[in-house]
Short mmCIF file of C-alpha atoms in Angstrom, two decimals:
data_model
loop_
_atom_site.label_atom_id
_atom_site.label_comp_id
_atom_site.label_asym_id
_atom_site.label_seq_id
_atom_site.Cartn_x
_atom_site.Cartn_y
_atom_site.Cartn_z
CA GLN A 32 37.73 23.76 -19.98
CA ARG A 33 33.99 21.90 -20.29
CA ARG A 34 31.35 24.97 -20.93
CA THR A 35 28.34 24.49 -18.60
CA THR A 36 25.21 23.42 -19.87
CA ARG A 37 21.94 25.24 -20.13
CA ARG A 38 20.53 23.27 -17.78
CA GLU A 39 23.34 23.58 -15.21
CA GLN A 40 23.21 27.40 -15.51
CA MET A 41 19.72 27.33 -14.64
CA ALA A 42 20.24 25.35 -11.83
CA LEU A 43 23.13 27.22 -10.54
CA ARG A 44 20.66 30.55 -11.17
CA LEU A 45 17.97 28.51 -9.22
CA SER A 46 20.60 27.72 -6.31
CA ARG A 47 21.38 31.53 -5.87
CA VAL A 48 17.32 32.38 -5.86
CA LEU A 49 17.09 29.92 -3.27
CA ARG A 50 20.25 30.70 -0.99
CA GLY A 51 19.12 31.62 2.56
CA SER A 52 16.12 29.26 2.67
CA VAL A 53 16.21 25.59 4.25
CA VAL A 54 17.47 23.35 0.99
CA ALA A 55 17.32 19.52 1.50
CA GLY A 56 18.24 17.81 -1.74
CA GLY A 57 17.72 20.69 -3.97
CA VAL A 58 14.31 21.78 -2.62
CA ALA A 59 13.79 24.71 -0.83
CA TYR A 60 11.53 25.60 1.84
CA THR A 61 11.29 28.65 4.62
CA PRO A 62 9.61 27.47 7.65
CA GLY A 63 6.54 29.78 7.73
CA SER A 64 6.68 31.58 4.62
CA LYS A 65 4.02 31.53 2.02
CA GLN A 66 6.71 32.83 -0.33
CA ARG A 67 7.05 30.78 -3.74
CA PHE A 68 10.25 29.68 -4.82
CA PRO A 69 10.54 28.66 -8.22
CA LEU A 70 10.91 24.95 -7.91
CA PRO A 71 12.17 22.72 -11.10
CA PRO A 72 9.69 20.32 -12.29
CA GLY A 73 9.65 17.20 -9.69
CA GLY A 74 11.01 19.74 -6.89
CA TYR A 75 14.64 18.71 -7.25
CA THR A 76 17.35 20.06 -9.35
CA CYS A 77 18.04 16.60 -10.73
CA GLU A 78 17.34 13.20 -9.80
CA GLU A 79 20.52 12.87 -8.01
CA THR A 80 19.68 15.17 -5.26
CA ARG A 81 16.16 13.89 -4.67
CA PRO A 82 16.14 11.84 -1.50
CA LYS A 83 15.05 8.16 -1.98
CA LEU A 84 11.87 7.00 -0.61
CA PHE A 85 11.92 4.26 1.72
CA ILE A 86 8.77 4.82 3.84
CA PRO A 87 6.25 1.99 3.38
CA GLY A 88 5.05 3.92 0.14
CA PRO A 89 4.64 5.79 -1.92
CA ILE A 90 8.09 3.91 -2.80
CA GLU A 91 10.83 4.21 -5.56
CA PHE A 92 9.26 3.46 -8.95
CA SER A 93 10.84 1.60 -11.86
CA PRO A 94 11.79 3.84 -15.09
CA GLU A 95 9.42 2.16 -17.07
CA VAL A 96 6.52 2.70 -14.64
CA LEU A 97 7.69 6.32 -14.57
CA HIS A 98 7.95 6.71 -18.21
CA ALA A 99 4.60 5.20 -18.91
CA TYR A 100 3.20 7.83 -15.85
CA SER A 101 4.65 10.54 -17.82
CA ARG A 102 3.39 9.93 -21.14
CA GLY A 103 1.15 12.28 -22.89
CA ALA A 104 -2.18 12.84 -21.82
CA ARG A 105 -4.97 10.43 -23.28
CA ALA A 106 -8.88 10.38 -23.46
CA HIS A 107 -10.42 7.87 -21.15
CA THR A 108 -12.11 6.58 -24.66
CA ASP A 109 -8.65 6.36 -26.02
CA ALA A 110 -8.16 2.59 -27.73
CA THR A 111 -4.75 2.33 -25.99
CA ILE A 112 -6.37 3.32 -22.47
CA ILE A 113 -8.78 1.02 -22.90
CA GLU A 114 -6.71 -1.74 -23.67
CA GLU A 115 -4.47 -1.00 -20.93
CA PHE A 116 -7.53 -1.01 -18.59
CA GLY A 117 -8.59 -4.21 -19.75
CA GLN A 118 -5.15 -5.75 -19.58
CA SER A 119 -4.84 -4.37 -15.90
CA ILE A 120 -7.89 -6.24 -15.11
CA GLU A 121 -6.98 -9.51 -16.36
CA MET A 122 -3.54 -9.01 -14.81
CA LEU A 123 -4.60 -8.46 -11.45
CA ARG A 124 -6.76 -11.60 -11.46
CA GLU A 125 -3.32 -13.36 -11.82
CA CYS A 126 -1.36 -11.40 -9.36
CA PHE A 127 -4.24 -12.06 -6.69
CA LEU A 128 -4.40 -15.50 -7.82
CA THR A 129 -8.20 -15.71 -8.74
CA LYS A 130 -9.97 -17.11 -11.57
CA ASP A 131 -13.24 -15.39 -11.81
CA GLY A 132 -13.00 -12.71 -8.81
CA GLN A 133 -14.16 -9.16 -10.28
CA PRO A 134 -11.72 -6.43 -10.11
CA PHE A 135 -12.63 -2.94 -9.69
CA ILE A 136 -9.95 0.01 -10.38
CA LEU A 137 -10.88 3.24 -9.28
CA SER A 138 -9.70 6.91 -9.09
CA GLY A 139 -8.78 7.41 -5.42
CA SER A 140 -6.38 5.99 -2.28
CA GLY A 141 -6.29 3.02 -0.39
CA ALA A 142 -8.55 4.31 2.44
CA MET A 143 -11.34 4.88 -0.15
CA GLY A 144 -11.55 0.76 0.36
CA TRP A 145 -12.70 1.08 3.87
CA ASP A 146 -15.71 3.25 2.81
CA ALA A 147 -16.33 0.68 -0.07
CA VAL A 148 -16.47 -2.03 2.59
CA ALA A 149 -18.92 -0.26 4.68
CA VAL A 150 -21.46 0.97 2.45
CA ASN A 151 -21.36 -2.35 0.00
CA LEU A 152 -20.86 -5.09 2.56
CA LEU A 153 -22.73 -4.07 5.49
CA GLN A 154 -26.43 -3.13 5.47
CA PRO A 155 -28.28 -2.36 8.43
CA GLY A 156 -29.00 -5.21 10.60
CA ASP A 157 -25.51 -6.81 9.31
CA LYS A 158 -22.83 -7.36 11.80
CA GLY A 159 -19.10 -7.28 11.14
CA LEU A 160 -15.92 -8.53 13.07
CA VAL A 161 -13.16 -6.62 12.85
CA LEU A 162 -9.85 -7.67 13.69
CA ALA A 163 -7.32 -4.59 14.94
CA SER A 164 -3.57 -4.76 14.85
CA GLY A 165 -2.59 -0.87 14.54
CA HIS A 166 -3.39 2.57 13.88
CA PHE A 167 -4.68 1.63 10.28
CA SER A 168 -7.17 -0.87 11.65
CA ASP A 169 -8.22 1.69 14.14
CA ARG A 170 -8.77 4.11 11.02
CA PHE A 171 -11.07 1.26 9.15
CA ILE A 172 -12.89 1.00 12.96
CA ASP A 173 -13.12 4.75 12.50
CA CYS A 174 -15.00 4.47 9.11
CA PHE A 175 -17.56 1.79 10.14
CA VAL A 176 -18.42 4.12 12.81
CA GLN A 177 -18.94 6.90 10.85
CA TYR A 178 -21.58 4.81 8.73
CA LYS A 179 -23.06 3.68 12.31
CA SER A 180 -22.31 -0.11 11.28
CA ASP A 181 -22.97 -2.83 13.57
CA ILE A 182 -19.26 -4.05 14.28
CA THR A 183 -17.53 -6.24 17.14
CA ILE A 184 -13.70 -5.15 17.48
CA ILE A 185 -10.99 -7.99 18.64
CA ASP A 186 -7.93 -6.11 19.34
CA ALA A 187 -3.93 -6.89 19.53
CA PRO A 188 -3.17 -6.79 23.10
CA ARG A 189 -0.32 -4.50 22.59
CA PRO A 190 1.64 -2.63 19.51
CA GLY A 191 3.31 -5.33 17.45
CA ALA A 192 1.22 -8.49 18.27
CA ARG A 193 -1.47 -9.90 16.62
CA PRO A 194 -4.99 -10.65 17.72
CA ASP A 195 -5.59 -14.01 19.26
CA ASN A 196 -6.73 -16.45 17.01
CA ALA A 197 -8.63 -18.64 19.64
CA GLU A 198 -10.28 -15.10 20.67
CA VAL A 199 -11.20 -14.72 16.90
CA GLU A 200 -12.80 -18.39 16.70
CA LYS A 201 -14.71 -17.93 19.84
CA ALA A 202 -16.28 -14.62 18.64
CA LEU A 203 -17.24 -16.34 15.35
CA SER A 204 -18.69 -18.87 17.01
CA ASP A 205 -20.94 -17.75 19.69
CA ALA A 206 -22.39 -15.76 16.64
CA VAL A 207 -23.42 -18.40 14.83
CA LYS A 208 -24.83 -20.29 18.16
CA ASN A 209 -26.92 -16.96 18.67
CA GLY A 210 -28.28 -17.16 15.24
CA LYS A 211 -26.57 -13.91 13.97
CA PRO A 212 -23.42 -14.87 12.24
CA TYR A 213 -21.31 -11.85 11.41
CA LYS A 214 -21.87 -10.94 7.65
CA ILE A 215 -18.16 -10.01 7.20
CA ILE A 216 -14.88 -10.44 9.07
CA THR A 217 -12.23 -7.75 8.54
CA ILE A 218 -8.41 -8.65 8.46
CA THR A 219 -5.71 -6.04 8.11
CA GLY A 220 -3.21 -8.21 6.04
CA VAL A 221 -0.02 -5.69 7.35
CA ASP A 222 -0.70 -2.75 9.65
CA THR A 223 1.56 -0.41 8.16
CA SER A 224 1.94 1.20 11.59
CA THR A 225 3.29 -2.06 13.17
CA ALA A 226 4.42 -4.03 10.57
CA VAL A 227 2.18 -6.81 11.87
CA LEU A 228 1.53 -9.52 9.16
CA ALA A 229 -1.47 -10.97 9.70
CA ASP A 230 -1.99 -14.90 10.26
CA LEU A 231 -4.20 -14.88 7.01
CA GLN A 232 -4.49 -18.31 6.03
CA LYS A 233 -5.17 -19.65 9.34
CA LEU A 234 -7.75 -16.90 9.92
CA CYS A 235 -9.24 -17.87 6.58
CA GLU A 236 -9.34 -21.42 7.58
CA ILE A 237 -10.95 -20.64 11.19
CA THR A 238 -13.78 -18.50 9.44
CA ARG A 239 -14.52 -21.10 6.99
CA ALA A 240 -14.90 -24.01 9.58
CA VAL A 241 -16.70 -21.87 12.04
CA SER A 242 -18.99 -19.49 10.27
CA PRO A 243 -19.03 -20.35 6.62
CA SER A 244 -21.38 -17.55 5.60
CA THR A 245 -19.12 -14.92 6.83
CA LEU A 246 -17.45 -12.59 3.99
CA ILE A 247 -13.89 -12.63 4.65
CA VAL A 248 -12.66 -9.06 3.70
CA VAL A 249 -8.79 -8.06 3.82
CA ASP A 250 -7.55 -4.77 4.12
CA ALA A 251 -4.24 -5.61 1.67
CA VAL A 252 -3.33 -1.73 1.24
CA CYS A 253 0.26 -2.59 2.52
CA SER A 254 0.46 -6.16 1.97
CA ALA A 255 -0.88 -6.68 -1.76
CA ILE A 256 1.05 -9.02 -3.96
CA GLY A 257 4.49 -8.60 -1.79
CA GLU A 258 2.66 -10.88 0.90
CA GLU A 259 1.53 -14.14 0.15
CA LEU A 260 -2.66 -13.76 -0.78
CA ARG A 261 -4.30 -16.89 -2.36
CA MET A 262 -7.91 -15.44 -2.92
CA ASP A 263 -9.54 -18.71 -4.38
CA GLU A 264 -7.56 -21.03 -2.72
CA TRP A 265 -8.11 -19.73 0.94
CA GLY A 266 -11.63 -18.43 -0.02
CA ILE A 267 -11.17 -14.68 0.61
CA ASP A 268 -13.82 -12.62 -0.61
CA PHE A 269 -13.04 -9.21 -0.60
CA VAL A 270 -9.37 -7.47 -1.19
CA HIS A 271 -9.02 -3.81 -1.28
CA THR A 272 -5.47 -1.84 -1.72
CA ALA A 273 -3.63 0.98 -3.41
CA SER A 274 -1.01 1.30 -6.54
CA GLN A 275 1.73 3.05 -4.26
CA LYS A 276 3.05 0.39 -2.62
CA ALA A 277 4.29 -3.18 -3.25
CA ILE A 278 2.36 -2.93 -6.61
CA GLY A 279 4.90 -0.27 -7.58
CA VAL A 280 2.96 2.53 -8.98
CA PRO A 281 2.46 6.09 -8.08
CA ALA A 282 -0.28 6.73 -5.58
CA GLY A 283 -3.76 7.45 -7.19
CA LEU A 284 -5.45 4.01 -7.51
CA GLY A 285 -8.13 2.26 -5.53
CA ILE A 286 -7.88 -1.43 -6.17
CA MET A 287 -10.72 -3.87 -5.34
CA ILE A 288 -11.16 -7.53 -6.15
CA ALA A 289 -14.53 -9.15 -5.08
CA SER A 290 -15.44 -13.24 -5.18
CA GLN A 291 -18.13 -13.88 -7.00
CA ARG A 292 -19.89 -14.97 -3.93
CA CYS A 293 -19.12 -11.59 -2.55
CA MET A 294 -20.41 -10.15 -5.84
CA ALA A 295 -23.92 -12.05 -5.59
CA SER A 296 -24.39 -10.53 -1.89
CA LEU A 297 -24.06 -6.93 -2.84
CA PRO A 298 -27.54 -5.31 -2.69
CA SER A 299 -29.29 -3.33 -5.42
CA LYS A 300 -27.67 0.19 -6.45
CA ASP A 301 -30.51 2.15 -4.97
CA LYS A 302 -29.82 0.35 -1.67
CA ILE A 303 -26.11 1.26 -1.32
CA PRO A 304 -25.66 4.54 0.25
CA SER A 305 -23.11 5.91 -1.92
CA SER A 306 -22.95 6.86 -5.80
CA PHE A 307 -18.95 6.94 -6.19
CA ILE A 308 -18.05 4.14 -4.30
CA ASN A 309 -21.02 2.21 -5.27
CA LEU A 310 -19.69 -1.10 -6.75
CA GLN A 311 -23.05 -1.67 -8.74
CA ASN A 312 -22.42 1.42 -10.36
CA TRP A 313 -18.60 0.77 -11.56
CA LEU A 314 -19.81 -3.01 -12.34
CA PRO A 315 -20.69 -2.45 -15.85
CA ILE A 316 -17.66 0.02 -16.26
CA MET A 317 -15.17 -2.67 -15.48
CA GLU A 318 -16.84 -5.19 -17.38
CA ALA A 319 -16.98 -2.68 -20.65
CA TYR A 320 -13.01 -2.30 -20.28
CA GLU A 321 -12.28 -6.04 -19.68
CA ASN A 322 -14.45 -6.54 -23.11
CA ARG A 323 -12.35 -3.67 -24.92
CA LYS A 324 -15.34 -1.37 -24.79
CA PRO A 325 -15.20 2.61 -24.10
CA SER A 326 -17.85 3.11 -20.98
CA TYR A 327 -17.98 5.86 -18.56
CA PHE A 328 -19.30 6.52 -14.78
CA ALA A 329 -16.61 9.13 -13.65
CA THR A 330 -13.24 9.97 -15.28
CA PRO A 331 -10.23 7.47 -14.61
CA ALA A 332 -6.93 8.40 -13.77
CA THR A 333 -5.77 7.65 -17.45
CA ASN A 334 -1.94 8.02 -16.80
CA THR A 335 -1.93 5.98 -13.80
CA ILE A 336 -3.65 3.01 -15.11
CA GLY A 337 -1.14 3.32 -17.81
CA ALA A 338 1.56 3.03 -15.09
CA LEU A 339 -0.15 0.29 -13.42
CA ARG A 340 -0.34 -1.83 -16.58
CA VAL A 341 3.44 -1.64 -16.79
CA GLY A 342 3.94 -2.13 -13.15
CA LEU A 343 1.32 -5.51 -13.15
CA ASP A 344 3.19 -6.66 -16.54
CA GLN A 345 6.65 -6.25 -14.58
CA ILE A 346 5.60 -8.34 -11.58
CA LEU A 347 4.17 -11.02 -13.44
CA ALA A 348 7.70 -10.87 -15.46
CA THR A 349 9.69 -11.77 -12.44
CA PRO A 350 10.93 -15.15 -12.44
CA GLY A 351 8.22 -17.14 -11.09
CA GLY A 352 5.62 -14.91 -11.69
CA VAL A 353 3.79 -13.99 -8.64
CA GLU A 354 5.34 -16.38 -6.63
CA GLY A 355 8.55 -15.29 -7.55
CA TYR A 356 7.63 -11.85 -6.71
CA PHE A 357 6.41 -13.16 -3.09
CA LYS A 358 9.84 -14.63 -2.82
CA GLN A 359 11.80 -11.84 -3.81
CA HIS A 360 10.24 -9.74 -0.42
CA ARG A 361 10.63 -12.55 1.77
CA ASP A 362 14.53 -12.61 0.48
CA CYS A 363 15.03 -8.78 0.69
CA ALA A 364 13.42 -9.07 3.99
CA HIS A 365 15.60 -11.70 5.65
CA ILE A 366 18.57 -9.75 4.62
CA VAL A 367 17.28 -6.54 6.17
CA ARG A 368 16.55 -8.42 9.38
CA GLY A 369 20.00 -9.59 9.04
CA GLU A 370 21.42 -6.12 8.57
CA LEU A 371 19.43 -4.69 11.45
CA ALA A 372 20.26 -7.48 13.82
CA GLY A 373 23.80 -6.95 13.05
CA MET A 374 23.60 -3.39 14.37
CA GLY A 375 21.98 -4.61 17.56
CA LEU A 376 18.66 -2.84 16.64
CA GLU A 377 15.30 -4.59 17.39
CA LEU A 378 11.92 -4.78 15.88
CA LEU A 379 8.91 -3.51 17.42
CA THR A 380 6.97 -6.30 16.34
CA GLU A 381 7.04 -9.38 18.67
CA SER A 382 9.05 -11.82 16.25
CA SER A 383 10.39 -12.02 13.28
CA ASP A 384 7.58 -14.48 12.12
CA ILE A 385 5.00 -12.01 12.39
CA ALA A 386 6.67 -9.36 10.89
CA SER A 387 5.78 -8.10 7.31
CA ASN A 388 8.27 -8.68 4.61
CA LEU A 389 7.48 -5.41 3.21
CA LEU A 390 8.56 -3.17 5.95
CA SER A 391 10.47 -3.21 9.43
CA CYS A 392 9.44 -1.33 12.14
CA VAL A 393 12.76 -0.67 13.99
CA ARG A 394 12.94 0.32 17.69
CA TYR A 395 15.31 3.60 18.24
CA PRO A 396 18.45 2.14 19.90
CA GLU A 397 19.57 3.26 23.48
CA GLY A 398 20.35 7.08 23.51
CA LYS A 399 19.18 7.94 20.16
CA LYS A 400 16.14 9.74 19.49
CA ALA A 401 13.83 10.37 16.18
CA THR A 402 15.40 13.97 15.92
CA GLU A 403 18.97 12.45 16.07
CA VAL A 404 18.18 9.60 13.27
CA LEU A 405 15.47 10.65 10.95
CA PRO A 406 17.24 14.00 9.73
CA GLU A 407 20.54 12.64 9.46
CA MET A 408 19.17 9.58 7.25
CA LYS A 409 17.54 12.64 4.93
CA LYS A 410 21.14 14.44 4.76
CA LYS A 411 22.45 10.99 3.13
CA GLY A 412 19.93 10.81 0.92
CA TRP A 413 17.45 8.43 2.14
CA ILE A 414 13.59 9.20 3.78
CA VAL A 415 12.37 6.65 6.09
CA ALA A 416 9.36 7.11 8.12
CA ALA A 417 8.74 7.55 11.93
CA GLY A 418 6.89 5.58 14.01
CA LEU A 419 3.07 6.00 13.59
CA HIS A 420 1.06 4.04 16.37
CA PRO A 421 0.02 6.57 18.92
CA LYS A 422 1.13 4.30 22.17
CA CYS A 423 4.72 3.91 20.81
CA ALA A 424 5.28 6.33 17.87
CA ASN A 425 8.49 8.00 19.61
CA GLU A 426 10.09 4.34 19.96
CA TYR A 427 10.63 3.64 16.55
CA PHE A 428 11.02 4.19 13.04
CA ARG A 429 9.90 2.42 9.60
CA ILE A 430 11.82 1.09 6.68
CA GLY A 431 9.57 0.15 3.63
CA HIS A 432 11.54 -2.38 1.47
CA MET A 433 9.31 -3.32 -1.42
CA ALA A 434 8.63 -3.29 -5.14
CA TYR A 435 11.21 -1.87 -7.21
CA SER A 436 13.89 -1.34 -4.37
CA THR A 437 13.67 -5.04 -3.84
CA SER A 438 14.21 -5.99 -7.67
CA GLY A 439 18.03 -6.31 -7.65
CA ARG A 440 18.10 -3.44 -10.27
CA VAL A 441 19.26 -0.86 -8.09
CA ASN A 442 21.39 -1.10 -4.78
CA TYR A 443 19.40 1.56 -2.68
CA LEU A 444 18.79 -0.63 0.25
CA GLU A 445 22.20 -1.72 0.51
CA ARG A 446 23.45 1.50 0.47
CA LEU A 447 20.75 2.89 3.13
CA LEU A 448 21.66 0.30 5.84
CA LEU A 449 25.13 1.35 5.59
CA ASP A 450 24.39 4.89 6.14
CA LEU A 451 21.97 3.93 8.91
CA ARG A 452 24.81 1.95 10.80
CA THR A 453 26.81 5.14 10.61
CA VAL A 454 24.06 7.30 11.49
CA ILE A 455 23.14 5.30 15.10
CA GLY A 456 27.29 4.82 15.31
CA ARG A 457 27.14 1.07 15.27
#
């Protein structure tokens, strides 16, 4: 008879300690209790008991990214960090299809990009046109309101729809005719609450034709690199995103790229009402790292930078490079949508043509509620997300399908869809 290992003995003792609490996948939690349970590193007794993450970010990460992330501590002045930072800046240009855009890699979340836009791109007297397609577009609006920015909002007519292009064109044209063109237009590439994919190329064409001085800003937190975005070709001026979605790296990095036209429009450092997200403070830091020189304004998330370099390298190593990465997500979305349709499930988005390739917002089948689907999926080892749009949050759930889970290296998504069919009884 095989002897139990030390790790197995520890897991057994731990399970006895946790008995009587709510145990889900190896994690103990007693509702309302402040008692501290002796959790293992990472929260779960082993990788097999950890439910796999299929929310719209954070998502599952590749073993190589996790290995880079878990390496020992390094100083921000370490030559290897400087090299990884420099390579990451260069690879971001490749991934966003820009030759001379200026990347910024900051410690923070994707939401930090909203503040960066508000304080760096809008000055007193400037006006912004904001296109809203869901809850996170509304959060962007809240940020502008906090800074007392002068904005005009064009909202989608209903959850799951896009803002109307003709309405956008008219607003831009009227502003030009009145002699007060918008300084910026903001477009949410994919709103995580609705899975609505912006008509980005067409919106860029409209803006360039009707109001050429207007800077085109894209909130790409849930779309970057997984969805098609051609910064130079489409004339996009500013993109902000985060590390934990299609880029496939643990959360903790706010990533931005500015065109040279955008950089030339920035006010001087003293006129930007922020210190940490003042791009003028960060520009010399990014330039130094790209030139493989140490520099300092605030301590970067060094381990996450190491993971970012690996994640970007994996994206560019996809057959076909970034174009192949776009295709990988389109192909995966086609498979997922086919399986969902085969179960008789409908999307929140008005049609699959405007649905993101990176996530699906799925309406509950008749007779099923969130409490009958999400907990059951977790029991089977999958975490999917509840609906989020305040007008219809209880009507749908969300499945993220991006990055490592779409690479073909694991069959998580196939197994998840099989279990979903069982849970909904289809």
